Tab-separated table of C-alpha atoms in Angstrom:
chain	number	residue	atom	x	y	z
A	1	MET	CA	-10.510	15.404	-10.218
A	2	ALA	CA	-11.149	14.612	-13.984
A	3	LEU	CA	-9.966	10.967	-14.819
A	4	THR	CA	-9.338	12.460	-18.432
A	5	GLY	CA	-5.825	12.101	-19.151
A	6	GLN	CA	-4.498	11.592	-15.810
A	7	ASN	CA	-1.422	9.572	-14.268
A	8	ILE	CA	-2.544	6.037	-12.581
A	9	VAL	CA	-0.316	4.662	-10.592
A	10	VAL	CA	-0.673	0.615	-9.514
A	11	GLY	CA	1.057	-1.190	-6.604
A	12	TYR	CA	2.453	-4.477	-7.567
A	13	ASP	CA	3.992	-7.080	-6.076
A	14	ASP	CA	3.143	-10.628	-8.591
A	15	THR	CA	0.313	-11.677	-6.507
A	16	THR	CA	-3.183	-12.700	-8.381
A	17	ALA	CA	-4.610	-9.268	-6.088
A	18	SER	CA	-2.066	-7.197	-7.745
A	19	THR	CA	-2.249	-8.631	-11.311
A	20	ALA	CA	-6.104	-8.416	-10.783
A	21	ALA	CA	-5.635	-4.137	-9.745
A	22	VAL	CA	-3.277	-4.192	-12.780
A	23	ARG	CA	-5.801	-5.218	-15.124
A	24	TRP	CA	-8.366	-3.256	-14.401
A	25	ALA	CA	-6.149	-0.214	-13.882
A	26	ALA	CA	-5.143	-0.606	-17.467
A	27	GLU	CA	-8.366	-1.063	-18.990
A	28	LEU	CA	-9.562	2.265	-17.274
A	29	ALA	CA	-6.472	4.264	-18.397
A	30	ARG	CA	-7.613	2.940	-22.093
A	31	SER	CA	-11.090	4.277	-21.476
A	32	THR	CA	-9.794	7.388	-20.427
A	33	ASP	CA	-6.883	8.157	-22.681
A	34	SER	CA	-4.660	8.030	-19.351
A	35	GLY	CA	-1.213	6.943	-18.384
A	36	LEU	CA	-0.135	4.061	-15.935
A	37	HIS	CA	2.119	3.522	-13.700
A	38	LEU	CA	3.711	0.514	-11.846
A	39	VAL	CA	5.316	0.776	-8.690
A	40	HIS	CA	6.751	-2.123	-6.597
A	41	ALA	CA	8.171	-1.583	-3.210
A	42	TRP	CA	11.283	-3.110	-2.255
A	43	THR	CA	13.451	-3.203	0.752
A	44	TRP	CA	17.188	-3.488	1.373
A	45	PRO	CA	18.195	-6.993	3.050
A	46	LEU	CA	19.721	-6.927	6.401
A	47	LEU	CA	23.591	-6.774	6.284
A	48	GLY	CA	25.428	-9.589	8.615
A	49	GLN	CA	28.254	-7.591	8.360
A	50	GLY	CA	30.539	-8.720	11.407
A	51	MET	CA	28.437	-11.430	13.217
A	52	SER	CA	29.722	-14.433	13.306
A	53	GLY	CA	27.971	-17.007	11.548
A	54	ILE	CA	26.092	-14.934	9.228
A	55	PRO	CA	27.230	-13.935	5.840
A	56	VAL	CA	26.873	-10.488	4.541
A	57	ILE	CA	24.229	-10.501	2.215
A	58	ASP	CA	24.539	-8.908	-1.437
A	59	PRO	CA	21.766	-6.345	-2.231
A	60	ALA	CA	21.934	-6.554	-5.802
A	61	GLY	CA	20.446	-9.739	-6.174
A	62	PRO	CA	17.777	-9.128	-4.439
A	63	ARG	CA	17.389	-5.921	-6.048
A	64	ASN	CA	17.759	-7.524	-9.637
A	65	GLN	CA	14.987	-9.807	-8.971
A	66	ALA	CA	12.640	-7.081	-7.945
A	67	SER	CA	13.396	-4.803	-11.011
A	68	ARG	CA	13.165	-8.240	-13.627
A	69	LEU	CA	9.548	-8.394	-11.379
A	70	LEU	CA	8.070	-4.958	-12.519
A	71	ASP	CA	10.025	-5.370	-16.094
A	72	ASP	CA	7.986	-8.470	-16.672
A	73	ALA	CA	4.683	-7.304	-15.388
A	74	VAL	CA	5.177	-3.857	-17.706
A	75	GLU	CA	5.750	-6.160	-20.764
A	76	ARG	CA	2.799	-8.532	-20.056
A	77	ILE	CA	0.294	-5.536	-19.756
A	78	ALA	CA	1.727	-3.829	-22.479
A	79	ALA	CA	1.104	-6.695	-25.043
A	80	LEU	CA	-2.374	-6.584	-23.598
A	81	PHE	CA	-2.829	-2.936	-23.779
A	82	PRO	CA	-0.702	-1.513	-26.389
A	83	GLU	CA	-2.110	1.925	-26.576
A	84	VAL	CA	-1.684	2.561	-23.661
A	85	PRO	CA	1.175	4.379	-22.309
A	86	ILE	CA	3.041	2.662	-19.413
A	87	THR	CA	5.780	3.466	-17.045
A	88	ALA	CA	7.203	1.438	-14.129
A	89	GLU	CA	9.596	2.582	-10.827
A	90	LEU	CA	10.973	0.721	-8.300
A	91	LEU	CA	10.548	1.942	-4.802
A	92	THR	CA	12.774	1.762	-2.367
A	93	GLY	CA	11.200	1.574	1.410
A	94	MET	CA	8.603	-0.095	3.521
A	95	PRO	CA	5.408	-0.254	0.895
A	96	ARG	CA	3.314	1.843	3.224
A	97	GLU	CA	5.647	4.679	3.388
A	98	ALA	CA	6.456	4.070	-0.458
A	99	LEU	CA	2.566	4.383	-1.492
A	100	GLN	CA	2.290	6.836	0.633
A	101	GLU	CA	4.491	8.938	-0.690
A	102	ILE	CA	3.600	8.327	-4.175
A	103	SER	CA	-0.490	9.062	-3.790
A	104	GLY	CA	0.798	12.739	-3.208
A	105	ARG	CA	2.228	13.279	-6.561
A	106	THR	CA	-0.680	11.216	-8.616
A	107	ASP	CA	-4.079	11.585	-9.463
A	108	LEU	CA	-4.922	7.624	-8.962
A	109	LEU	CA	-3.800	4.637	-6.797
A	110	VAL	CA	-4.805	1.215	-7.500
A	111	VAL	CA	-4.062	-1.453	-5.159
A	112	GLY	CA	-5.140	-5.029	-4.737
A	113	THR	CA	-6.671	-6.583	-1.479
A	114	ARG	CA	-4.918	-8.869	0.185
A	115	GLY	CA	-2.522	-11.936	-0.197
A	116	LEU	CA	0.223	-9.111	-1.094
A	117	GLY	CA	2.690	-10.873	0.572
A	118	ALA	CA	5.907	-9.964	2.529
A	119	VAL	CA	6.885	-7.305	0.031
A	120	MET	CA	3.598	-5.111	-0.206
A	121	GLY	CA	1.914	-6.145	3.202
A	122	THR	CA	-1.474	-6.712	3.885
A	123	LEU	CA	-3.896	-4.053	2.272
A	124	LEU	CA	-6.462	-4.212	5.018
A	125	GLY	CA	-4.409	-4.327	7.688
A	126	SER	CA	-1.805	-1.775	8.152
A	127	VAL	CA	-1.444	-0.678	4.662
A	128	SER	CA	-5.074	0.417	4.653
A	129	ARG	CA	-4.626	2.381	7.999
A	130	GLY	CA	-1.655	4.218	6.249
A	131	ILE	CA	-2.611	4.428	2.813
A	132	LEU	CA	-6.159	4.750	2.887
A	133	HIS	CA	-6.568	7.075	5.939
A	134	ASP	CA	-3.457	9.049	4.201
A	135	ALA	CA	-3.401	8.825	1.172
A	136	GLY	CA	-2.797	12.085	-1.124
A	137	CYS	CA	-5.370	11.157	-3.939
A	138	PRO	CA	-8.307	8.695	-4.398
A	139	VAL	CA	-6.946	5.199	-4.374
A	140	ALA	CA	-9.266	2.193	-5.947
A	141	VAL	CA	-9.333	-1.069	-4.070
A	142	ILE	CA	-9.214	-4.096	-6.313
A	143	ARG	CA	-10.814	-7.454	-5.703
A	144	SER	CA	-11.742	-8.543	-9.164
A	145	ASP	CA	-11.162	-7.097	-13.086
A	146	GLN	CA	-13.815	-9.368	-13.895
A	147	HIS	CA	-16.977	-7.768	-12.952
A	148	ARG	CA	-17.722	-5.243	-15.781
A	149	ALA	CA	-21.728	-5.231	-16.572
A	150	GLY	CA	-22.949	-3.483	-13.365
A	151	PRO	CA	-23.419	0.416	-12.589
A	152	VAL	CA	-21.333	2.653	-10.253
A	153	LEU	CA	-22.738	2.741	-7.286
A	154	VAL	CA	-21.901	6.435	-5.338
A	155	ALA	CA	-22.613	6.858	-1.712
A	156	TYR	CA	-23.904	10.826	-1.231
A	157	ASP	CA	-24.696	12.812	2.482
A	158	GLY	CA	-24.002	16.159	1.489
A	159	SER	CA	-20.609	16.396	2.733
A	160	ASP	CA	-17.712	17.728	0.265
A	161	ALA	CA	-15.543	14.526	0.344
A	162	ALA	CA	-19.591	13.037	-0.763
A	163	GLY	CA	-18.887	15.513	-3.393
A	164	ASP	CA	-16.089	14.501	-4.754
A	165	ALA	CA	-16.964	10.975	-4.860
A	166	ILE	CA	-20.057	12.232	-7.053
A	167	ASP	CA	-17.439	13.448	-9.665
A	168	VAL	CA	-15.294	10.407	-9.556
A	169	ALA	CA	-18.502	8.139	-9.752
A	170	ALA	CA	-19.443	10.386	-12.962
A	171	ASP	CA	-16.620	10.427	-14.830
A	172	LEU	CA	-16.416	6.488	-14.307
A	173	ALA	CA	-19.303	6.017	-15.455
A	174	ALA	CA	-18.959	8.221	-18.407
A	175	ALA	CA	-15.615	6.371	-19.301
A	176	TRP	CA	-17.512	2.797	-19.003
A	177	GLU	CA	-20.814	4.270	-20.386
A	178	VAL	CA	-23.127	2.339	-17.511
A	179	PRO	CA	-25.462	4.167	-15.483
A	180	LEU	CA	-24.896	5.970	-12.368
A	181	ARG	CA	-26.906	5.119	-9.562
A	182	VAL	CA	-26.787	7.290	-6.431
A	183	VAL	CA	-27.765	6.274	-2.871
A	184	HIS	CA	-28.346	7.643	0.465
A	185	VAL	CA	-28.471	5.235	3.501
A	186	GLN	CA	-30.412	6.385	6.713
A	187	ALA	CA	-29.052	4.581	9.581
A	188	GLY	CA	-31.321	3.003	12.197
A	189	ALA	CA	-34.427	4.299	10.455
A	190	HIS	CA	-36.852	1.323	12.131
A	191	ALA	CA	-35.497	2.295	15.398
A	192	PRO	CA	-39.137	1.849	17.655
A	193	SER	CA	-38.881	5.414	19.109
A	194	ALA	CA	-38.905	6.866	15.584
A	195	SER	CA	-41.946	8.491	15.072
A	196	SER	CA	-44.168	8.872	11.768
A	197	ALA	CA	-43.280	13.037	11.736
A	198	GLU	CA	-39.486	11.859	12.153
A	199	ALA	CA	-39.453	9.340	9.982
A	200	TRP	CA	-41.166	11.786	6.835
A	201	SER	CA	-38.714	14.364	7.857
A	202	ALA	CA	-35.584	12.184	7.725
A	203	GLY	CA	-37.277	10.834	4.362
A	204	SER	CA	-37.389	14.314	2.983
A	205	ARG	CA	-33.910	15.419	3.984
A	206	SER	CA	-32.785	11.812	2.168
A	207	ARG	CA	-34.559	13.037	-0.492
A	208	GLY	CA	-33.255	16.409	-1.211
A	209	MET	CA	-29.756	14.992	-0.631
A	210	LEU	CA	-30.522	12.120	-3.177
A	211	ASP	CA	-31.793	15.435	-5.768
A	212	GLU	CA	-28.729	17.160	-5.133
A	213	GLY	CA	-26.058	14.372	-5.371
A	214	ALA	CA	-28.124	13.026	-8.639
A	215	ALA	CA	-27.626	16.960	-10.522
A	216	ARG	CA	-24.143	17.545	-9.418
A	217	ALA	CA	-23.414	14.367	-11.165
A	218	SER	CA	-25.613	14.989	-14.075
A	219	ALA	CA	-24.079	18.528	-14.624
A	220	ARG	CA	-20.556	16.575	-14.182
A	221	GLN	CA	-21.536	14.189	-17.230
A	222	GLU	CA	-24.248	15.350	-19.034
A	223	GLY	CA	-24.635	11.859	-21.096
A	224	ILE	CA	-24.772	9.145	-18.423
A	225	VAL	CA	-27.913	7.574	-17.032
A	226	VAL	CA	-28.211	8.781	-13.385
A	227	ARG	CA	-30.806	7.174	-10.942
A	228	SER	CA	-31.561	7.394	-6.843
A	229	ARG	CA	-32.636	6.249	-4.152
A	230	VAL	CA	-32.813	6.202	-0.090
A	231	VAL	CA	-31.488	2.928	1.044
A	232	VAL	CA	-32.536	2.083	4.897
A	233	ASP	CA	-30.388	-0.175	6.939
A	234	ARG	CA	-29.110	-0.671	10.693
A	235	THR	CA	-25.537	1.361	9.754
A	236	VAL	CA	-24.952	3.138	6.870
A	237	ALA	CA	-21.810	0.314	6.049
A	238	GLU	CA	-24.414	-1.842	5.747
A	239	GLY	CA	-26.757	-0.288	3.566
A	240	LEU	CA	-24.083	0.403	1.271
A	241	LEU	CA	-22.762	-3.160	0.873
A	242	THR	CA	-26.398	-4.315	0.477
A	243	ALA	CA	-26.920	-1.662	-2.340
A	244	ALA	CA	-23.302	-2.345	-3.854
A	245	ALA	CA	-24.296	-5.851	-4.928
A	246	GLY	CA	-24.030	-5.587	-8.944
A	247	ALA	CA	-22.047	-2.786	-9.147
A	248	ARG	CA	-19.177	-2.364	-11.214
A	249	ILE	CA	-17.291	-0.199	-8.242
A	250	LEU	CA	-19.104	1.438	-4.999
A	251	VAL	CA	-17.263	5.229	-4.885
A	252	ILE	CA	-17.497	6.575	-1.406
A	253	GLY	CA	-15.766	9.966	0.048
A	254	HIS	CA	-13.112	9.271	2.568
A	255	ARG	CA	-15.096	10.685	5.490
A	256	GLY	CA	-18.931	12.420	5.837
A	257	LEU	CA	-19.835	15.342	7.582
A	258	SER	CA	-17.040	14.195	10.537
A	259	ARG	CA	-14.052	15.968	10.880
A	260	GLY	CA	-11.687	12.888	11.348
A	261	ARG	CA	-9.030	12.253	8.828
A	262	PHE	CA	-10.673	8.702	7.513
A	263	GLY	CA	-14.119	8.388	8.865
A	264	SER	CA	-15.831	5.106	10.417
A	265	THR	CA	-18.330	4.446	7.500
A	266	ALA	CA	-15.331	4.586	5.028
A	267	HIS	CA	-12.875	1.785	7.000
A	268	ALA	CA	-16.019	-0.089	6.990
A	269	THR	CA	-17.210	-0.193	4.228
A	270	VAL	CA	-13.655	-0.865	2.324
A	271	LEU	CA	-13.210	-3.652	5.074
A	272	HIS	CA	-15.955	-5.634	4.650
A	273	ALA	CA	-16.761	-4.924	0.545
A	274	THR	CA	-16.946	-8.044	-1.597
A	275	GLY	CA	-16.785	-5.708	-4.556
A	276	ASN	CA	-14.191	-3.033	-5.911
A	277	VAL	CA	-14.247	0.460	-3.756
A	278	ALA	CA	-13.248	3.614	-4.535
A	279	VAL	CA	-12.583	5.760	-1.330
A	280	VAL	CA	-12.194	9.756	-2.646
A	281	ARG	CA	-10.462	12.565	-1.383
A	282	ALA	CA	-9.220	15.422	-3.460
A	283	SER	CA	-5.980	15.044	-4.820
A	284	SER	CA	-3.251	17.017	-3.184
A	285	GLN	CA	-1.881	18.290	-6.307
A	286	GLU	CA	-5.150	19.994	-6.852
């Protein structure tokens, strides 16, 4: 996946979190000459026909209200980013299923973190388990659109998914003209049973992975500044979260060397991150 000229979709529901996600996505679209597509998930109200004391609800009113909400968002973001092509789509259905379906026909899905209300649900609950586990493209989970000074941080463990994460992270660093930091976490490296030889061997393997990841990033985007380091912590997720302090975004693969659909490290990292995180898997369009 190359970010330049791609389709960026944002889930929007008029909350502070989703508004930040829209602004973040619009800035990325401007930096990469990409298009921006806002979507709003809407469900039909229950019809109370034939039920004593409960009037029939006309769905036209709620649908028109949802449509106006989306139109207003497009108008506001177009005024701020006039150079970005912006489209919108009102989706019918539950948010998890609607976003999952559209993820199979886009290049990047952007969502806010929490407070997504009755329409979009709660990202770090059922929506995260659906979208992050089953999305057909990379997903950016945005907590703030204000932090712009830090580098892009990417986790690398030698897996195919981590390689895809390197590519996306390098593209982001190039688009934003910021350094790229490649990290590899040694988990549990302070265990008392670890011998000096074991520690040296683990350190050697980690350095080899870092060199491989940094070389891939430099080949992907020749002009970016790439730095790398080994992080030692109790778990991989804790190491990544510590390393991500001050980063503009943390980029991770959707799984490591395991064969599961979605790795436990990726889930823990997204759940506890205080900054923006991009979870990368190859787009189903590729």
